[in-house]
Tab-separated table of C-alpha atoms in Angstrom:
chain	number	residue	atom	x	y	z
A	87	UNK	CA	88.016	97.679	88.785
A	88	UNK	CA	90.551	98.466	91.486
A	89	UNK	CA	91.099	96.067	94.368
A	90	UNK	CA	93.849	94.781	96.551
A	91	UNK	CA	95.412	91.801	97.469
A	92	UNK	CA	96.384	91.057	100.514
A	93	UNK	CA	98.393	88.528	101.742
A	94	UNK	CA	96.656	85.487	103.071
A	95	UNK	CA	99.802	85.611	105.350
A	96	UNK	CA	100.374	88.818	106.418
A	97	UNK	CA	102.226	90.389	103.581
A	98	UNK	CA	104.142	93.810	103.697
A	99	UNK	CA	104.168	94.473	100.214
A	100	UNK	CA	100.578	95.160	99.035
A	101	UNK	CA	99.491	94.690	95.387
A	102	UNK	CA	97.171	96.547	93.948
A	103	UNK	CA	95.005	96.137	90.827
A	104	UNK	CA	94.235	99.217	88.706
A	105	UNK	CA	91.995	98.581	85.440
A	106	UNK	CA	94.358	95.029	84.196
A	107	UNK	CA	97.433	95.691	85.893
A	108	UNK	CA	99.029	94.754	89.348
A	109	UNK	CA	100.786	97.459	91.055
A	110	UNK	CA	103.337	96.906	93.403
A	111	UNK	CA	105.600	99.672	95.312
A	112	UNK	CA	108.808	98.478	96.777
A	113	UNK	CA	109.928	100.673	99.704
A	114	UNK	CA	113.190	100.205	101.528
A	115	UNK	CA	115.083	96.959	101.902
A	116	UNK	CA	112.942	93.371	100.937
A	117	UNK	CA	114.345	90.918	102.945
A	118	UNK	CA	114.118	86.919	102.069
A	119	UNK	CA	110.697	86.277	103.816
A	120	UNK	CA	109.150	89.278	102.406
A	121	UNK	CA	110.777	88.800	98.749
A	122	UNK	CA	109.190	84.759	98.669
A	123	UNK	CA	106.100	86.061	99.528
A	124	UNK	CA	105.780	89.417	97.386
A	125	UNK	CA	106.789	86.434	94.797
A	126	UNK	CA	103.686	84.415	95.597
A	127	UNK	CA	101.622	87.224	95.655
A	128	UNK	CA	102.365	88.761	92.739
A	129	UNK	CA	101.927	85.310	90.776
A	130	UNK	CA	98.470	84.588	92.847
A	131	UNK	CA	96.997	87.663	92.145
A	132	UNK	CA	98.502	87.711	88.275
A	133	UNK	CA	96.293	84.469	88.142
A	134	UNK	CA	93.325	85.006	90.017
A	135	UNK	CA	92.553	88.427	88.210
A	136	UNK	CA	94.221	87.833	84.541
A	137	UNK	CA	95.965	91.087	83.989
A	138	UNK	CA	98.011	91.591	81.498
A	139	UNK	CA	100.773	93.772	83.370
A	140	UNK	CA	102.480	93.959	86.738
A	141	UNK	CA	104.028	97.459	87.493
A	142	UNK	CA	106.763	97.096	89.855
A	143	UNK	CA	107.845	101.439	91.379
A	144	UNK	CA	111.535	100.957	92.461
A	145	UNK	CA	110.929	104.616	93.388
A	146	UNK	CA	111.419	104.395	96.804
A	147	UNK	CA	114.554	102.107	96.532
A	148	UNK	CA	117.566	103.551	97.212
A	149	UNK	CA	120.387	100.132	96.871
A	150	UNK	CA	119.727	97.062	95.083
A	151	UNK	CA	122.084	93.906	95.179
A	152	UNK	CA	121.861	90.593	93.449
A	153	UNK	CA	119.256	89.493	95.501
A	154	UNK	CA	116.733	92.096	94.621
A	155	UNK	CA	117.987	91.022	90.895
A	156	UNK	CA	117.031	87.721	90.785
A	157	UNK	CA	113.898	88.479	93.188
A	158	UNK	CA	112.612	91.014	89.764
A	159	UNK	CA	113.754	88.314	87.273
A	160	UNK	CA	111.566	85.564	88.849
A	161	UNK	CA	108.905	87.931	89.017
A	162	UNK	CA	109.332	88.727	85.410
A	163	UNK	CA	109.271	84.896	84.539
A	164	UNK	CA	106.453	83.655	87.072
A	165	UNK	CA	104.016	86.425	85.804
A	166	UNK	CA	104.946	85.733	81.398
A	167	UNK	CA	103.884	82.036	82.119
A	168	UNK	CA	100.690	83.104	83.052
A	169	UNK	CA	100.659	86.100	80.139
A	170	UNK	CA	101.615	89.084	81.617
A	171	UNK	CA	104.073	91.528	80.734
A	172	UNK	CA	106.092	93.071	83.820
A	173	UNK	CA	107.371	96.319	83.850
A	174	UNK	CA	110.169	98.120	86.426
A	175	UNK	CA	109.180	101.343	86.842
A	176	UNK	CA	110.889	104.847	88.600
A	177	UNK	CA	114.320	103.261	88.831
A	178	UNK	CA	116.924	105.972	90.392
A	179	UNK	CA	120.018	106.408	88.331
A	180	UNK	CA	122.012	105.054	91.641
A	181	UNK	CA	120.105	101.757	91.285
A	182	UNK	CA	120.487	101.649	87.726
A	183	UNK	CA	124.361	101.758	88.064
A	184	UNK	CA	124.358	99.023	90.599
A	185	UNK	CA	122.722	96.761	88.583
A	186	UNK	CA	124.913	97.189	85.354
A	187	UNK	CA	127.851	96.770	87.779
A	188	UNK	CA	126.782	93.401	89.379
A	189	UNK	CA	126.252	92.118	85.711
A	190	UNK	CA	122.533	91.972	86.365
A	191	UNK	CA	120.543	92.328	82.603
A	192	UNK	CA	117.028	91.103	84.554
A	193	UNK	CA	115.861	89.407	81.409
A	194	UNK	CA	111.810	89.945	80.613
A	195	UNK	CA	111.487	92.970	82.108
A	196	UNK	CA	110.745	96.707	80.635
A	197	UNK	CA	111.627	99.974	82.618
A	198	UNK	CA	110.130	102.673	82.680
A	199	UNK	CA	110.417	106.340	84.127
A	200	UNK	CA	107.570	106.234	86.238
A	201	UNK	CA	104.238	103.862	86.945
A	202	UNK	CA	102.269	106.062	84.812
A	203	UNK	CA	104.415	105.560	81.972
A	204	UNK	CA	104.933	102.238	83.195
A	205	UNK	CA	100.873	101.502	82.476
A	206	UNK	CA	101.010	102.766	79.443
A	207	UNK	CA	103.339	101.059	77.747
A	208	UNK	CA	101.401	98.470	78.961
A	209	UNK	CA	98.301	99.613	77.246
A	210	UNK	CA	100.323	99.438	74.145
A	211	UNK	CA	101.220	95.784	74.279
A	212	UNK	CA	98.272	92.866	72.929
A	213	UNK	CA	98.384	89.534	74.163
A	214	UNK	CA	97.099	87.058	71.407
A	215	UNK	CA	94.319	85.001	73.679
A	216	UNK	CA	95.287	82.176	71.481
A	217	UNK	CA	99.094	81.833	72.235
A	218	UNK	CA	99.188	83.594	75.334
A	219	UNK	CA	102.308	85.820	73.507
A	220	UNK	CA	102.753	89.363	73.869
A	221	UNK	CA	102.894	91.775	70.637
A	222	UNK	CA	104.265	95.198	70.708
A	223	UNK	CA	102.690	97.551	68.398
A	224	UNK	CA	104.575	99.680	66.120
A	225	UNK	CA	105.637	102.701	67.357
């Protein structure tokens, strides 16, 4: 099942469901307003639909600063509480500089070279329905 998920208030950011995974494509600058609600988004849609992944394509990102740091992290913990893995995908080697030079380690969250990779490393991961925790299988 595909869908979307708009914003009830007028979101820019959409996010998309593919199969059990949110997809969301950041493009340009995400300003406060837009970052909270990409935030509540994300976590409304993560529980409404119980996926087990959120993709998040840096692709068309060209800077990052601290703010888009902690704006990732947060997204990384909202969605684990409610037992999904998130995963940063298509990161350009510019933004992946600037993050190791602010210090920012964005704790919880994979990378990946591109969404589709980004999906299938989350195909690999299990979550135990029991404990809500996420396995990684051998590789």
């Amino acid at each position: 099942m595909t869908g979307a998920f708009p914003s009830p208030y007028g979101g820019q950011v959409p996010v998309l469901r593919i199969g059990d995974v949110l997809l969301v494509t950041l493009q340009g600058d995400l300003h406060d307003g837009t970052a909270e609600q990409l935030q509540q988004d994300v976590s409304e849609a993560a529980a409404d639909s119980r996926v087990k992944g959120v993709v998040i394509d840096l692709s068309g990102v060209e800077m990052v600063d601290s703010f888009l740091g902690r704006v990732l992290s947060d997204i990384a913990a909202k969605t684990r509480l409610l037992a999904a893995e998130t995963v940063v995908a298509g990161m350009r080697p510019a933004v992946a500089i600037t993050l190791v030079e602010l210090g920012l380690t964005l704790p919880g969250l994979r990378t990946a070279l591109s969404s589709d990779e980004a999906i299938r490393l989350l195909g690999e991961a299990s979550i135990s329905p029991r404990h809500g925790r996420t396995r990684q299988e051998s590789p």
